């Protein structure tokens, strides 16, 4: 085991280092308004992006950071306008490339809290390659993927998370593509932190976002976001009465259940292991030994993956909360540490570097003998 | 035996790509450097790592030109060719100068090998080499004999054949031997037996020259009278990497290299990755788009973002370079050009990315373009490119090429305190003209037109930038037609106004010279060599070489106007000529070659003469 294999630890602390450990702490008593920029917000009325923006502005003060040390990097899409509305540093970049840009920024600047704002098209179509590699490398960035299951900005074409058969201007006979499940994709890409939240569930979203920010390494949060213009109501079944029978909210250490709770707060249905997969059964049919107790810290992603498969494209079941939160070395920490170790072993000196190796002086010439 | 004094010699080692020709070429170069000769090298390798053995496709070669006077190119034609097998002979014999020496191993010329190389008859006996002096040295057998005491397997023992060849050539040219033996001991420190075998083979080669009567003379190439200074022998890619580190050092900025491996640029990554004790971070990204993205992200954070690639990778980076143009952030983009289009000739050289560098982006998207002219000049060019990038907050394209990248020459080492100061001058105070106490990222320096650059972590200067059009000064998103017109012209003006050195002209007799040769990039050596040869023949021509391709030096038009005729040699179909014609130059002759090989000075000499005599004008 090399020194690089150990998660970064602050001396005396038992916990792995927070994702924000090197970001300077800001003044006490920050308010959401401190994070509002002077730009007029220009999403369509009713767009889910508004609620996400408000939630983010409401949760940032609690992180207690200097706001000049926050950077939001986005790609292109309606969602990617997000950084303009936050009074932090920000870059609205190009389509799909925000994770790449954020990687360079995070490597260069350990004192920044770096966020990526992206959409389902931005992250999973054009930027798919960067997303999986940022997750694989475990760069210390927090990625918010606004999934409205459509291309909003370009006026409504189907996206890589749209339902197969969805009729749009670009798919008048129905979209032929099979969709991605973003959480499954992230887990397959070795993500160390994966979560999902609903735009309308402010509390759940805020909770997941602050945990994602605190995670050292790449954190992916998929946010189901309503686009009232091009895919209105895509997630309505999760917001209507009866949604308890669909929504499975992850909580570490407790049995996973869903459905109207009874008077003792017990769910009507439970998630149980069934061979290699998971199944939802009525409480009285559940074998207590097989009831799934959620453990996001499980180093083996198999169960997290099974949970991600439980969430169906048709929303018959949707799992929200933190699927996986494991500690493994962050790429940018490792890259920097290699440099620190090398510099300790051999302090940099430009003159030494340039005058290294076989140098000779003119006029004194040497080596003329055989 | 006689020793003859000569001024210069060109030696080429050629063999299968597994025969260790690059290694011996490199060692021979090191010997010449240690001896104090001036030198230039030209490695030439196949695109395949191990093409079928014994075929012409698998031939790898390394040419070294060393001299007692100042030389400019790796040499047009080898005076000595060492060909380890028939394929190597077939691929190289035609290049050898008339009366030149060829050293071959006759044992390699079996029927099978001869056929494999594509010969119909045995070249050693069919008279096809009659114009050359052929020495048949059983290098394999002699090597086996020399190392037999070590009890190595035959295959392993034969692997030292290349060192036998090096030993023989070292004897022929009185080269220092201890530098080679030291190198072998170090390289094979963990395999002393292999080190020993190589040293024995090397000595056997030397002794063979000394004791046989095959060679009537040996030669002495005295040390060159180079300008005073401390020297080291350096390849273009290594010099470029060191230039990048030096630029980071003098700018006080951390270097962040985002890159994706590609021939012939990868060695810049390899070199930088060796020096992580400096503030140099390297990111081997998943593709070139990510690589340049990471570099730009680092620049946004106040680091020196660098990305290195070749033509195919530059194509992928275009969109991000456009973002850097809009965001007005420093970014160094190195394109080590190779033969194109598409995968083209990955290991060969070309200059056909000039127009891609200039215009290969959507929209009006001007960037500065800089080109080094020799391997050692890659160091200075890197510093110059970074100076422009940081001072003007702009991406800069640095166009190297395969010949510079792998070629090597003595490098007169710079005086560290005399390197330029290129500190970035980050903003720390609000600058909003409306008194709001905020930061307007697009407020400019009146002289350079560089925008104010505040980096994350600076309190009170929080702002957002991006690819959407910016309002002048405030940097807010703006769709205003007049603003766009203004900003497009401003970005153009900023690049056009970059302060670059005037173009120097080497003109042996300014009063009478009527022809100017104007080149750029790696053609410097062959052009200058051709001009010297013409001067020696009493036909003076002037030579000017462009380091700055965007903007051009301010005196360019004046220089062009001074001559009746301007010949523009390029390893493309006339890309610089096109740019010059776009400026109104009408007295140009575009002289082009796209063989994947550098120009030969002799060919240029003949071509220039022909143009001047009007034969080909
Ligand atoms: C290179 C490039 N290709 C295409 C586009 C056009 N484009 C802009 S946003 C977008 C899709 C955005 O969809 P999504 O990421 O889901 O974001 P949303 O608008 O839904 O929030 C496309 C195709 C572009 N800007 N750049
Ligand atoms: S098109 Fe949809 S996603 Fe875009 S702003 Fe309007 S509602 Fe929001
Ligand atoms: Mg979308």
Short mmCIF file of N, CA and C in Angstrom, two decimals, chain A residues 346-355, chain B residues 249 277-278 416:
data_model
loop_
_atom_site.label_atom_id
_atom_site.label_comp_id
_atom_site.label_asym_id
_atom_site.label_seq_id
_atom_site.Cartn_x
_atom_site.Cartn_y
_atom_site.Cartn_z
N UNK A 346 12.95 16.30 -3.48
CA UNK A 346 13.89 17.04 -4.30
C UNK A 346 13.32 18.44 -4.54
N UNK A 347 13.65 19.37 -3.67
CA UNK A 347 13.08 20.72 -3.78
C UNK A 347 13.37 21.32 -5.16
N UNK A 348 12.34 21.94 -5.74
CA UNK A 348 12.49 22.41 -7.12
C UNK A 348 13.48 23.57 -7.24
N UNK A 349 14.29 23.51 -8.24
CA UNK A 349 15.21 24.60 -8.53
C UNK A 349 15.38 24.64 -10.04
N UNK A 350 14.96 25.73 -10.63
CA UNK A 350 14.93 25.80 -12.09
C UNK A 350 16.33 25.66 -12.67
N UNK A 351 17.28 26.29 -12.03
CA UNK A 351 18.64 26.24 -12.55
C UNK A 351 19.15 24.79 -12.57
N UNK A 352 18.90 24.07 -11.47
CA UNK A 352 19.31 22.66 -11.40
C UNK A 352 18.67 21.86 -12.51
N UNK A 353 17.38 22.14 -12.75
CA UNK A 353 16.65 21.37 -13.75
C UNK A 353 17.24 21.60 -15.14
N UNK A 354 17.49 22.85 -15.45
CA UNK A 354 17.94 23.17 -16.80
C UNK A 354 19.39 22.75 -17.01
N UNK A 355 20.17 22.88 -15.97
CA UNK A 355 21.59 22.53 -16.12
C UNK A 355 21.85 21.07 -15.75
N UNK B 249 7.56 28.86 -13.55
CA UNK B 249 8.48 29.38 -12.52
C UNK B 249 8.52 30.90 -12.53
N UNK B 277 8.15 17.57 -8.86
CA UNK B 277 8.66 18.30 -7.70
C UNK B 277 8.50 19.81 -7.93
N UNK B 278 8.33 20.20 -9.19
CA UNK B 278 8.00 21.60 -9.49
C UNK B 278 6.49 21.77 -9.32
N UNK B 416 19.16 32.11 -15.88
CA UNK B 416 17.83 32.07 -15.26
C UNK B 416 17.32 33.47 -14.91
#
